XYZ file of C-alpha atoms in Angstrom:
357
model
C -100.891 72.720 181.540
C -99.907 71.853 177.860
C -99.046 75.147 175.678
C -101.844 77.235 177.369
C -99.894 78.444 179.939
C -97.967 80.716 177.825
C -100.965 81.329 176.049
C -101.972 82.934 179.040
C -98.569 84.155 180.069
C -98.964 86.351 176.997
C -102.249 87.923 178.210
C -100.448 88.917 181.738
C -98.061 90.893 180.130
C -101.189 92.552 177.575
C -102.453 93.346 181.023
C -99.018 94.130 183.002
C -99.975 91.452 185.670
C -97.150 89.644 186.596
C -97.628 85.418 186.572
C -95.997 82.697 189.300
C -96.478 79.738 188.393
C -96.847 76.630 191.558
C -95.728 73.182 190.842
C -97.818 70.642 190.651
C -96.290 68.754 192.908
C -96.674 71.505 196.054
C -100.145 71.658 195.388
C -100.704 67.419 195.418
C -99.282 67.421 199.010
C -100.864 70.699 200.384
C -104.082 69.064 199.306
C -103.724 65.764 201.780
C -101.627 68.619 204.344
C -104.980 70.041 204.491
C -107.361 67.704 205.295
C -105.320 64.291 204.938
C -107.173 63.790 201.478
C -106.751 63.569 197.839
C -109.593 65.216 196.926
C -109.565 67.689 194.711
C -111.729 70.210 192.664
C -111.280 73.441 190.644
C -112.879 75.958 193.511
C -110.826 74.357 196.502
C -107.162 74.062 193.934
C -107.346 77.392 193.149
C -107.489 78.370 197.322
C -104.180 76.139 197.747
C -102.233 77.732 195.164
C -103.370 80.784 196.045
C -102.002 80.322 199.635
C -98.505 78.659 198.503
C -98.449 81.501 196.007
C -98.854 84.007 199.294
C -95.991 82.412 200.854
C -93.603 83.026 197.798
C -93.296 79.022 197.256
C -93.858 79.827 193.231
C -91.530 80.940 190.855
C -92.053 82.868 187.345
C -91.585 80.961 184.103
C -89.568 81.004 181.619
C -88.681 83.904 179.272
C -87.377 82.651 176.669
C -86.138 85.003 173.219
C -86.968 83.702 169.627
C -84.295 81.680 169.660
C -84.165 80.216 172.858
C -88.103 79.629 172.281
C -86.904 77.995 168.797
C -84.485 75.328 169.635
C -87.030 74.263 172.331
C -89.687 73.771 170.160
C -86.607 71.950 167.399
C -85.363 69.861 170.521
C -88.754 68.499 170.770
C -89.036 67.828 167.313
C -85.646 65.906 167.279
C -86.948 63.747 170.371
C -89.811 63.049 168.532
C -87.472 61.502 165.010
C -85.687 59.480 167.603
C -88.285 57.465 169.085
C -90.382 57.011 166.119
C -86.864 55.822 164.464
C -86.197 53.472 166.760
C -89.790 52.085 167.011
C -88.904 51.495 162.901
C -85.215 49.633 163.855
C -87.190 47.281 166.722
C -90.681 46.943 163.646
C -87.150 46.049 161.611
C -86.049 43.209 163.990
C -89.117 42.261 165.371
C -90.591 41.298 161.495
C -87.588 39.216 159.893
C -87.119 37.673 163.872
C -90.306 36.296 162.613
C -90.317 35.998 158.607
C -87.061 35.734 157.548
C -84.605 35.239 160.374
C -81.514 34.420 158.053
C -80.835 38.398 157.264
C -80.008 38.901 160.302
C -77.227 37.141 161.034
C -75.752 38.342 156.942
C -73.634 40.782 160.072
C -72.903 41.061 163.696
C -75.152 44.280 164.166
C -76.614 44.532 160.606
C -79.013 47.144 162.110
C -76.456 48.745 162.299
C -74.471 48.368 159.619
C -74.889 50.481 156.603
C -73.861 47.751 153.875
C -76.747 45.573 155.490
C -79.516 48.443 155.451
C -78.311 49.573 152.068
C -78.638 45.757 150.690
C -81.397 45.014 152.833
C -83.598 48.201 150.431
C -82.512 46.746 147.588
C -83.364 42.999 148.203
C -86.938 44.354 149.816
C -87.834 46.595 146.616
C -87.011 43.939 144.585
C -88.326 40.689 145.207
C -91.448 38.881 144.649
C -94.367 37.805 146.337
C -91.528 38.138 149.041
C -90.070 35.839 148.086
C -86.564 36.840 148.346
C -85.108 33.845 146.645
C -85.920 36.105 143.196
C -83.264 38.529 144.179
C -81.207 36.272 142.584
C -82.629 36.376 139.420
C -80.961 39.768 138.659
C -77.600 38.097 138.565
C -75.048 39.079 141.662
C -73.069 41.598 138.927
C -76.633 43.551 138.968
C -77.342 43.672 142.307
C -73.062 45.049 143.442
C -74.055 47.864 141.544
C -77.846 47.920 143.004
C -76.539 48.120 146.790
C -73.688 51.082 145.233
C -76.044 53.096 144.240
C -77.820 52.432 147.112
C -75.375 52.985 150.256
C -74.896 57.268 149.609
C -79.088 57.359 150.263
C -77.714 55.579 154.074
C -74.295 57.856 154.335
C -72.067 54.693 153.205
C -68.730 55.685 151.180
C -67.880 52.227 150.885
C -69.597 48.849 150.513
C -68.785 45.851 152.568
C -68.870 42.877 150.239
C -68.343 40.753 153.140
C -72.233 41.406 154.828
C -73.673 42.332 151.238
C -72.612 38.259 150.057
C -73.680 37.322 153.519
C -77.723 38.656 152.916
C -76.870 37.732 149.037
C -76.549 34.032 149.837
C -79.350 34.472 153.137
C -81.750 34.813 150.116
C -82.037 31.038 149.564
C -82.215 30.153 154.014
C -86.321 29.284 153.488
C -86.328 29.150 157.535
C -89.080 31.242 158.992
C -92.800 31.707 159.489
C -93.266 31.330 155.522
C -96.930 32.134 155.176
C -96.369 35.596 156.971
C -93.355 36.026 154.585
C -95.354 38.359 152.384
C -96.756 40.526 154.643
C -93.763 40.795 156.777
C -91.341 41.702 154.283
C -94.014 44.158 152.873
C -94.322 46.004 156.552
C -90.426 45.923 156.643
C -89.804 47.606 153.293
C -92.623 50.068 154.731
C -90.438 50.545 158.075
C -86.849 50.922 155.916
C -88.834 53.342 153.741
C -89.510 55.324 157.511
C -86.696 54.987 159.197
C -84.707 56.166 155.764
C -86.613 59.828 155.843
C -86.306 60.068 159.676
C -83.001 59.440 159.087
C -83.405 62.118 156.351
C -85.480 64.405 158.637
C -83.604 64.020 161.532
C -80.311 64.842 160.094
C -82.468 68.584 158.950
C -83.938 69.442 161.983
C -80.245 68.812 163.600
C -78.181 71.263 161.329
C -81.480 73.645 161.945
C -80.611 73.310 165.998
C -76.824 73.915 165.449
C -77.688 77.278 163.084
C -79.271 78.691 166.186
C -76.682 77.929 168.456
C -74.223 79.831 165.861
C -77.362 82.995 166.008
C -76.383 83.491 169.384
C -72.790 82.511 169.077
C -72.473 79.378 171.302
C -71.498 77.037 168.776
C -67.834 77.770 169.480
C -68.204 77.542 173.793
C -69.929 74.450 174.072
C -68.120 72.176 171.652
C -64.782 73.609 173.543
C -65.393 70.607 175.809
C -63.695 67.675 174.002
C -65.843 64.474 173.503
C -69.302 67.265 173.547
C -70.163 67.924 169.720
C -72.539 71.040 168.425
C -75.415 69.262 168.177
C -75.531 67.393 171.539
C -74.855 71.006 173.359
C -77.572 72.102 171.482
C -79.912 68.915 172.273
C -79.417 69.871 175.834
C -79.657 73.783 175.304
C -82.916 72.773 173.908
C -83.734 71.247 177.553
C -82.010 74.309 179.523
C -83.120 77.563 177.795
C -80.659 79.946 178.451
C -78.486 78.507 180.873
C -78.012 83.231 182.036
C -81.239 82.403 183.767
C -80.069 80.101 186.859
C -78.109 81.803 189.561
C -75.511 79.118 189.676
C -74.598 76.435 188.176
C -76.313 74.322 190.803
C -79.570 75.658 190.371
C -78.759 74.273 186.783
C -77.932 70.255 187.671
C -81.255 70.413 190.251
C -83.367 71.213 187.050
C -81.956 68.565 186.077
C -82.989 66.399 188.710
C -79.013 65.574 188.984
C -78.339 66.378 192.193
C -77.758 64.571 194.576
C -79.657 63.474 197.545
C -79.124 62.638 201.396
C -80.230 59.713 203.094
C -79.091 59.798 206.586
C -80.976 59.684 210.065
C -78.708 59.681 213.297
C -75.822 57.620 212.668
C -77.586 55.636 209.911
C -75.720 56.809 206.298
C -77.447 55.245 203.697
C -77.601 55.091 199.979
C -77.394 59.139 197.681
C -79.203 58.650 194.892
C -80.139 61.810 192.144
C -83.404 63.424 193.466
C -85.050 62.923 190.064
C -87.203 65.511 189.715
C -86.441 68.291 187.124
C -87.076 67.431 183.532
C -86.272 64.567 181.997
C -85.883 65.390 178.851
C -82.561 67.046 180.593
C -81.488 64.368 181.770
C -81.783 61.717 178.652
C -79.604 64.920 176.676
C -77.826 64.496 179.847
C -77.047 60.792 180.191
C -76.651 60.872 175.891
C -73.755 63.464 176.351
C -71.522 62.045 178.553
C -71.096 58.715 176.585
C -70.274 60.148 173.715
C -68.243 62.640 176.047
C -65.598 60.145 177.836
C -63.972 57.692 174.836
C -62.247 61.924 173.990
C -62.103 63.927 177.506
C -59.855 63.029 179.340
C -61.030 64.705 182.209
C -64.049 63.119 182.345
C -62.403 59.712 181.493
C -60.209 60.221 184.560
C -63.007 61.445 186.994
C -65.004 58.366 185.392
C -62.484 55.781 186.491
C -61.641 57.373 189.651
C -65.545 56.812 190.774
C -65.652 53.260 189.918
C -62.391 52.156 191.177
C -61.392 53.943 194.125
C -61.073 52.033 197.524
C -63.551 54.207 199.664
C -68.163 54.947 197.965
C -67.530 53.197 195.056
C -69.818 53.865 192.652
C -71.177 51.562 189.462
C -70.342 52.087 185.660
C -73.867 53.747 185.144
C -73.468 56.453 189.555
C -70.342 57.680 188.216
C -72.103 58.456 184.711
C -74.024 60.450 186.417
C -71.667 62.371 188.172
C -69.784 63.220 185.322
C -73.761 64.194 183.516
C -73.800 66.489 186.967
C -70.159 67.964 185.779
C -70.584 68.419 182.277
C -73.755 70.577 183.049
C -71.702 72.687 185.362
C -69.136 73.056 183.356
C -71.258 73.965 180.341
C -73.069 76.489 182.831
C -69.633 78.294 183.954
C -68.381 77.963 179.859
C -71.536 79.889 178.665
C -72.065 82.284 181.356
C -68.791 83.567 181.891
C -68.040 83.295 177.749
C -64.737 81.546 178.402
C -63.681 78.259 176.800
C -63.359 74.975 178.596
C -59.723 74.881 180.726
C -59.201 71.057 181.580
C -57.336 73.005 184.306
C -59.870 74.775 185.417
C -61.916 71.637 185.274
C -59.788 69.439 187.494
C -57.166 71.654 189.007
C -54.460 68.758 188.078
C -51.896 70.019 184.994
C -51.184 66.188 184.570
C -54.673 65.727 183.167
C -54.273 68.481 180.718
C -51.207 67.198 179.299
C -52.839 63.617 178.726
C -55.537 65.667 177.073
């Protein structure tokens, strides 16, 4: 469990022993099959695991190279930063809704607006005793200059002065739970600092992930798929490991838990769903990649449109995106294993789609 199996694998290699793994789900099912209970103990589990291994209901663990192992760790770090960044965003929104709700009305989507974030950083740094109105003493001209200096730290280049002006006007709004305003705005400032730091760290990690793809000479191949960025591909490959270790593209899809499972009995045909087994992190990485790829890939867009508009067995938007995700994984496997660039004609067999792409 955890990292311990990697230590065990190293020790087995040193002793020239072959190590195999048994799925915990199989062991759980075997406990019930053995005596119809869920009783567990180390001696009993050892016997059950040995029996499953003797029946060859086991697999050899992944043996990554140093580069693929590094990509896996960078991918894990990126996921941690995404979660922490999302938590900081939600904390900022919750605190402002309580203590200074007018600040959230300065833009349609304030937390996604670069100007709003830069302006908020200026206000929270300069307000005294938790009173945003105290910022007005610096004057509009000095506030504009401060926002211009702050904007590049958030990745912006042009100030949306309408948003900045709305936030400037909101500093005079007294609505909200004023007794908590001082403390809440202090926490908001800290959360904003954390969010900025996490964004910088995430960009650094993503650059290193792309660097690993460059080292294994895959960046050009994976980005030949329209709409799939180098970072998105790196996030997927961080979860899959080297795709060449899979015998087929379908095995990779099953590894992600995206393979459909049958739900039939006699003449009854129920709704088919994905298995949901495999790596949840891989499913999440594919899901994010699909959202980025659909607007820029004519083949995937056509597939999604067909699945959601056909007369029979019409899929929902969510189901269609899952289906496109499975296709993306299969094609990514083919591109890497065969070392060929993605081709729309090969992906669909319809030349008209290639012309549209």
